[in-house]
mmCIF file of C-alpha atoms in Angstrom:
data_model
loop_
_atom_site.group_PDB
_atom_site.id
_atom_site.type_symbol
_atom_site.label_atom_id
_atom_site.label_comp_id
_atom_site.label_asym_id
_atom_site.label_seq_id
_atom_site.Cartn_x
_atom_site.Cartn_y
_atom_site.Cartn_z
ATOM 1 C CA MET A 61 84.713 112.743 59.605
ATOM 2 C CA ARG A 62 82.876 112.221 62.906
ATOM 3 C CA ILE A 63 84.728 112.930 66.159
ATOM 4 C CA VAL A 64 83.217 112.356 69.606
ATOM 5 C CA THR A 65 84.259 113.130 73.167
ATOM 6 C CA TRP A 66 82.730 111.269 76.117
ATOM 7 C CA ASN A 67 83.472 111.017 79.817
ATOM 8 C CA VAL A 68 82.352 107.445 80.407
ATOM 9 C CA ASN A 69 82.874 107.439 84.193
ATOM 10 C CA SER A 70 84.557 104.020 84.307
ATOM 11 C CA ILE A 71 85.176 102.100 81.097
ATOM 12 C CA VAL A 72 84.718 98.543 82.395
ATOM 13 C CA PRO A 73 81.082 98.758 83.585
ATOM 14 C CA ARG A 74 80.302 101.127 80.702
ATOM 15 C CA LEU A 75 81.855 98.910 78.005
ATOM 16 C CA PRO A 76 78.557 97.477 76.663
ATOM 17 C CA ARG A 77 77.237 101.005 76.201
ATOM 18 C CA VAL A 78 80.462 102.157 74.533
ATOM 19 C CA LEU A 79 80.419 99.220 72.111
ATOM 20 C CA ASP A 80 76.769 99.878 71.276
ATOM 21 C CA PHE A 81 77.549 103.556 70.748
ATOM 22 C CA LEU A 82 80.424 102.727 68.405
ATOM 23 C CA GLU A 83 78.195 100.488 66.319
ATOM 24 C CA LYS A 84 75.205 102.843 66.145
ATOM 25 C CA THR A 85 76.879 106.261 65.966
ATOM 26 C CA ALA A 86 79.950 105.098 64.016
ATOM 27 C CA PRO A 87 82.444 107.776 65.038
ATOM 28 C CA ASP A 88 85.758 107.869 63.242
ATOM 29 C CA VAL A 89 87.422 109.052 66.438
ATOM 30 C CA LEU A 90 86.207 108.691 70.026
ATOM 31 C CA CYS A 91 87.976 110.546 72.833
ATOM 32 C CA LEU A 92 87.335 109.006 76.250
ATOM 33 C CA GLN A 93 87.814 110.339 79.771
ATOM 34 C CA GLU A 94 87.584 109.070 83.342
ATOM 35 C CA LEU A 95 88.445 105.507 82.421
ATOM 36 C CA LYS A 96 89.119 104.477 86.038
ATOM 37 C CA SER A 97 91.352 101.801 84.567
ATOM 38 C CA THR A 98 95.038 101.212 84.117
ATOM 39 C CA THR A 99 96.359 101.069 80.575
ATOM 40 C CA GLU A 100 96.852 97.313 80.925
ATOM 41 C CA LYS A 101 93.270 96.686 82.059
ATOM 42 C CA PHE A 102 91.637 98.820 79.378
ATOM 43 C CA PRO A 103 89.329 96.543 77.304
ATOM 44 C CA ALA A 104 91.146 97.190 74.036
ATOM 45 C CA ALA A 105 90.395 93.815 72.422
ATOM 46 C CA GLU A 106 86.632 94.312 72.456
ATOM 47 C CA ILE A 107 86.931 97.750 70.846
ATOM 48 C CA GLU A 108 89.545 96.646 68.329
ATOM 49 C CA ALA A 109 87.174 93.881 67.239
ATOM 50 C CA LEU A 110 84.947 96.627 65.814
ATOM 51 C CA GLY A 111 87.752 97.874 63.591
ATOM 52 C CA TYR A 112 89.255 100.532 65.830
ATOM 53 C CA GLU A 113 92.762 101.224 67.074
ATOM 54 C CA VAL A 114 93.211 102.221 70.697
ATOM 55 C CA ALA A 115 95.568 104.510 72.605
ATOM 56 C CA ALA A 116 94.735 104.270 76.308
ATOM 57 C CA TYR A 117 96.483 105.911 79.230
ATOM 58 C CA GLY A 118 95.547 104.970 82.767
ATOM 59 C CA LEU A 119 97.554 104.971 85.974
ATOM 60 C CA GLY A 120 94.999 104.403 88.672
ATOM 61 C CA GLN A 121 91.449 104.412 89.896
ATOM 62 C CA TRP A 122 90.295 107.999 89.505
ATOM 63 C CA ASN A 123 91.435 109.217 86.098
ATOM 64 C CA GLY A 124 92.497 107.809 82.729
ATOM 65 C CA VAL A 125 91.973 108.903 79.117
ATOM 66 C CA GLY A 126 91.918 107.281 75.710
ATOM 67 C CA ILE A 127 91.567 107.784 71.974
ATOM 68 C CA VAL A 128 89.813 105.254 69.761
ATOM 69 C CA SER A 129 90.184 105.640 65.981
ATOM 70 C CA ARG A 130 89.284 103.826 62.787
ATOM 71 C CA VAL A 131 91.082 106.365 60.549
ATOM 72 C CA GLY A 132 94.621 105.829 61.811
ATOM 73 C CA LEU A 133 96.376 106.445 65.094
ATOM 74 C CA SER A 134 99.896 107.858 65.064
ATOM 75 C CA ASP A 135 102.238 110.162 66.962
ATOM 76 C CA VAL A 136 100.691 109.131 70.285
ATOM 77 C CA VAL A 137 101.737 111.166 73.324
ATOM 78 C CA ARG A 138 100.680 110.230 76.853
ATOM 79 C CA GLY A 139 100.711 113.033 79.389
ATOM 80 C CA LEU A 140 101.570 116.727 79.111
ATOM 81 C CA PRO A 141 105.184 117.886 79.006
ATOM 82 C CA GLY A 142 105.997 119.516 82.328
ATOM 83 C CA GLU A 143 102.620 118.689 83.830
ATOM 84 C CA PRO A 144 102.268 119.125 87.599
ATOM 85 C CA GLN A 145 101.823 116.283 90.038
ATOM 86 C CA PHE A 146 99.335 115.993 92.860
ATOM 87 C CA ASP A 147 100.524 114.681 96.209
ATOM 88 C CA GLY A 148 103.765 113.692 94.529
ATOM 89 C CA ALA A 149 102.135 111.496 91.886
ATOM 90 C CA SER A 150 101.366 111.861 88.195
ATOM 91 C CA GLU A 151 97.837 111.344 86.927
ATOM 92 C CA ALA A 152 96.670 110.084 83.535
ATOM 93 C CA ARG A 153 94.751 113.094 82.254
ATOM 94 C CA ALA A 154 95.842 113.716 78.652
ATOM 95 C CA VAL A 155 96.590 111.692 75.557
ATOM 96 C CA GLY A 156 97.206 112.994 72.049
ATOM 97 C CA ALA A 157 97.234 111.337 68.633
ATOM 98 C CA THR A 158 96.909 112.110 64.941
ATOM 99 C CA CYS A 159 93.857 110.458 63.403
ATOM 100 C CA GLY A 160 93.017 110.816 59.725
ATOM 101 C CA GLY A 161 95.067 113.981 59.466
ATOM 102 C CA VAL A 162 93.493 115.595 62.549
ATOM 103 C CA ARG A 163 95.551 116.156 65.683
ATOM 104 C CA VAL A 164 93.376 115.500 68.729
ATOM 105 C CA TRP A 165 93.956 115.591 72.466
ATOM 106 C CA SER A 166 91.619 113.849 74.883
ATOM 107 C CA VAL A 167 91.797 115.613 78.255
ATOM 108 C CA TYR A 168 90.334 115.111 81.708
ATOM 109 C CA VAL A 169 91.016 118.292 83.650
ATOM 110 C CA PRO A 170 91.301 117.920 87.436
ATOM 111 C CA ASN A 171 88.087 118.631 89.337
ATOM 112 C CA GLY A 172 89.530 121.102 91.819
ATOM 113 C CA ARG A 173 87.199 120.023 94.628
ATOM 114 C CA GLU A 174 86.878 123.342 96.510
ATOM 115 C CA PRO A 175 88.572 126.700 95.859
ATOM 116 C CA ASP A 176 90.625 126.421 99.060
ATOM 117 C CA ASN A 177 91.655 122.812 98.395
ATOM 118 C CA PRO A 178 95.189 122.030 97.115
ATOM 119 C CA HIS A 179 93.496 120.220 94.227
ATOM 120 C CA TYR A 180 92.212 123.591 92.981
ATOM 121 C CA ALA A 181 95.733 125.008 92.679
ATOM 122 C CA TYR A 182 96.740 121.766 90.958
ATOM 123 C CA LYS A 183 93.861 122.245 88.507
ATOM 124 C CA LEU A 184 95.041 125.727 87.550
ATOM 125 C CA GLU A 185 98.629 124.527 87.162
ATOM 126 C CA TRP A 186 97.437 121.646 85.004
ATOM 127 C CA LEU A 187 95.445 123.979 82.758
ATOM 128 C CA GLU A 188 98.563 126.107 82.284
ATOM 129 C CA ALA A 189 100.513 122.982 81.277
ATOM 130 C CA LEU A 190 97.736 122.212 78.782
ATOM 131 C CA ARG A 191 98.027 125.731 77.382
ATOM 132 C CA SER A 192 101.767 125.259 76.899
ATOM 133 C CA LEU A 193 101.164 121.968 75.097
ATOM 134 C CA VAL A 194 98.547 123.450 72.792
ATOM 135 C CA SER A 195 100.809 126.411 72.026
ATOM 136 C CA SER A 196 103.612 124.062 70.989
ATOM 137 C CA GLU A 197 101.411 121.824 68.806
ATOM 138 C CA LEU A 198 99.016 124.319 67.269
ATOM 139 C CA SER A 199 99.493 124.521 63.530
ATOM 140 C CA SER A 200 97.590 125.313 60.361
ATOM 141 C CA GLY A 201 96.326 121.734 60.124
ATOM 142 C CA PRO A 202 93.131 120.567 61.883
ATOM 143 C CA PHE A 203 93.704 120.481 65.647
ATOM 144 C CA ALA A 204 91.336 120.061 68.586
ATOM 145 C CA VAL A 205 91.478 119.477 72.313
ATOM 146 C CA LEU A 206 88.366 117.689 73.554
ATOM 147 C CA GLY A 207 87.175 116.338 76.856
ATOM 148 C CA ASP A 208 85.924 116.994 80.345
ATOM 149 C CA PHE A 209 87.335 120.387 81.305
ATOM 150 C CA ASN A 210 85.514 120.539 84.652
ATOM 151 C CA VAL A 211 84.866 124.239 83.975
ATOM 152 C CA ALA A 212 81.604 125.841 82.850
ATOM 153 C CA PRO A 213 82.690 128.674 80.516
ATOM 154 C CA THR A 214 79.739 130.994 81.320
ATOM 155 C CA ASP A 215 76.951 131.337 83.863
ATOM 156 C CA ALA A 216 74.533 130.024 81.248
ATOM 157 C CA ASP A 217 76.466 126.739 81.264
ATOM 158 C CA VAL A 218 75.086 125.732 84.673
ATOM 159 C CA TRP A 219 71.453 125.170 85.491
ATOM 160 C CA ASP A 220 71.453 127.694 88.366
ATOM 161 C CA ILE A 221 74.508 129.873 88.930
ATOM 162 C CA ALA A 222 73.374 130.664 92.492
ATOM 163 C CA VAL A 223 73.855 127.005 93.415
ATOM 164 C CA PHE A 224 77.481 127.139 92.257
ATOM 165 C CA ALA A 225 78.405 130.594 93.564
ATOM 166 C CA GLU A 226 80.880 129.260 96.156
ATOM 167 C CA SER A 227 82.004 126.255 94.136
ATOM 168 C CA THR A 228 84.674 125.303 91.667
ATOM 169 C CA HIS A 229 83.870 125.017 87.942
ATOM 170 C CA VAL A 230 82.634 128.614 87.713
ATOM 171 C CA THR A 231 85.361 130.676 89.401
ATOM 172 C CA LYS A 232 87.120 133.486 87.582
ATOM 173 C CA PRO A 233 90.606 131.889 87.648
ATOM 174 C CA GLU A 234 89.234 128.715 86.032
ATOM 175 C CA ARG A 235 87.368 130.648 83.368
ATOM 176 C CA ASP A 236 90.377 132.861 82.764
ATOM 177 C CA ALA A 237 92.456 129.727 82.174
ATOM 178 C CA LEU A 238 89.967 128.633 79.501
ATOM 179 C CA ALA A 239 90.065 132.093 77.944
ATOM 180 C CA ARG A 240 93.867 131.964 77.725
ATOM 181 C CA LEU A 241 93.569 128.599 76.009
ATOM 182 C CA ARG A 242 91.083 129.960 73.468
ATOM 183 C CA ASP A 243 93.265 133.022 72.912
ATOM 184 C CA LEU A 244 95.882 130.775 71.334
ATOM 185 C CA GLY A 245 93.548 130.512 68.336
ATOM 186 C CA LEU A 246 90.905 127.994 69.421
ATOM 187 C CA SER A 247 87.131 128.268 69.128
ATOM 188 C CA ASP A 248 84.471 126.677 71.312
ATOM 189 C CA VAL A 249 82.617 124.267 69.016
ATOM 190 C CA PHE A 250 79.236 124.884 70.602
ATOM 191 C CA PRO A 251 76.925 121.858 70.288
ATOM 192 C CA ARG A 252 73.194 121.954 69.778
ATOM 193 C CA PRO A 253 71.003 120.297 72.421
ATOM 194 C CA LEU A 254 68.675 117.465 71.469
ATOM 195 C CA LYS A 255 66.242 118.762 74.098
ATOM 196 C CA TYR A 256 65.755 121.965 76.081
ATOM 197 C CA ASP A 257 67.386 125.228 75.062
ATOM 198 C CA HIS A 258 70.950 124.764 76.309
ATOM 199 C CA PRO A 259 73.391 121.911 75.643
ATOM 200 C CA PHE A 260 74.351 120.623 79.084
ATOM 201 C CA THR A 261 76.717 117.637 79.039
ATOM 202 C CA TYR A 262 76.748 116.538 82.696
ATOM 203 C CA TRP A 263 73.965 115.773 85.176
ATOM 204 C CA ASP A 264 74.633 114.477 88.685
ATOM 205 C CA TYR A 265 73.253 111.027 89.440
ATOM 206 C CA ARG A 266 71.079 112.405 92.234
ATOM 207 C CA ALA A 267 67.388 111.706 91.689
ATOM 208 C CA GLY A 268 65.749 114.153 89.361
ATOM 209 C CA ASN A 269 68.797 116.023 88.095
ATOM 210 C CA PHE A 270 68.768 114.512 84.620
ATOM 211 C CA PRO A 271 65.011 114.507 83.907
ATOM 212 C CA ASN A 272 64.771 118.031 85.362
ATOM 213 C CA ASN A 273 67.767 119.154 83.289
ATOM 214 C CA LYS A 274 69.777 120.334 86.280
ATOM 215 C CA GLY A 275 73.027 120.054 84.396
ATOM 216 C CA MET A 276 76.278 121.714 83.409
ATOM 217 C CA ARG A 277 78.223 122.196 80.188
ATOM 218 C CA ILE A 278 81.706 121.147 81.241
ATOM 219 C CA ASP A 279 82.594 118.829 78.360
ATOM 220 C CA LEU A 280 84.040 120.975 75.587
ATOM 221 C CA VAL A 281 85.498 120.835 72.091
ATOM 222 C CA TYR A 282 88.088 123.514 71.325
ATOM 223 C CA GLY A 283 89.323 123.536 67.730
ATOM 224 C CA ASN A 284 91.613 125.704 65.641
ATOM 225 C CA ALA A 285 90.376 127.475 62.507
ATOM 226 C CA ALA A 286 91.034 124.497 60.238
ATOM 227 C CA PHE A 287 88.995 122.261 62.559
ATOM 228 C CA SER A 288 86.193 124.632 63.518
ATOM 229 C CA GLY A 289 85.763 125.853 59.948
ATOM 230 C CA ALA A 290 85.095 122.295 58.792
ATOM 231 C CA VAL A 291 82.316 121.588 61.325
ATOM 232 C CA THR A 292 78.976 120.787 59.687
ATOM 233 C CA ASP A 293 77.124 119.726 62.847
ATOM 234 C CA SER A 294 77.729 119.349 66.571
ATOM 235 C CA TYR A 295 75.319 118.035 69.170
ATOM 236 C CA VAL A 296 75.061 116.589 72.658
ATOM 237 C CA ASP A 297 73.813 113.019 72.399
ATOM 238 C CA ARG A 298 71.514 113.279 75.382
ATOM 239 C CA ASN A 299 70.054 109.862 74.575
ATOM 240 C CA ALA A 300 73.335 108.246 75.655
ATOM 241 C CA ARG A 301 72.695 109.573 79.182
ATOM 242 C CA LYS A 302 69.410 107.641 79.395
ATOM 243 C CA GLY A 303 68.682 104.053 80.342
ATOM 244 C CA LYS A 304 70.235 101.633 82.763
ATOM 245 C CA GLY A 305 73.734 102.254 84.086
ATOM 246 C CA PRO A 306 74.712 105.362 82.093
ATOM 247 C CA SER A 307 77.637 107.664 82.625
ATOM 248 C CA ASP A 308 76.737 110.946 84.281
ATOM 249 C CA HIS A 309 78.045 112.681 81.134
ATOM 250 C CA ALA A 310 76.649 112.672 77.602
ATOM 251 C CA PRO A 311 78.906 112.512 74.536
ATOM 252 C CA ILE A 312 79.432 115.444 72.179
ATOM 253 C CA VAL A 313 79.290 114.407 68.524
ATOM 254 C CA VAL A 314 81.059 116.621 65.968
ATOM 255 C CA ASP A 315 80.733 116.124 62.219
ATOM 256 C CA LEU A 316 83.325 117.698 59.916
ATOM 257 C CA ASP A 317 83.763 118.044 56.171
ATOM 258 C CA LEU A 318 87.439 117.227 55.833
#
């Protein structure tokens, strides 16, 4: 089985690239983040034409998640039980489904903005709601939570830690939240890079960041023992970040013997 996670940074303009990726890489399951689309406006028909089922969840302009599967799509859940709101509104940041016997959650963790911003407290509350969800669903069967976590787990996961010293994504509370999630029985499925010595997954659009590899590893795959033990390969498809009109994230491709 091949499972992929990809923050596409707006599904509508990125649709041609997503369709091409589906045809060439042939994932069984594709977890999507940052759709920037409502559920109703998600381009499901074009993806379904390639033989996939779709579970999309979008409420507004700045978030949205989805799961695309050609190995079945059941027990779909949109949103986290008890998840916090921001400014009195819910955001579409998590969707779960069972695909080919694997329980997957596609997540788009809030950015946090700055450590003194209310969005940062919201981020930590949201991560705690995610932990509660994982705790309730974790079982002996294959399980994984995949997506854009907006947290770099270690200093090595950013191109220059000094640049991020006063920023979100690398603070101790954020990293502690990830550690508590892993402590439930999840492992970081660490991908291999196709180039350079560290598998960054995000590069800002600013000139030179991508070719100079000024990136971050903030897209993650956390799997339980049944999932992680079945992994035969995992890599960052850096080639999907190239070319005209790419997302600022690259997909992570995970192959499993299940």
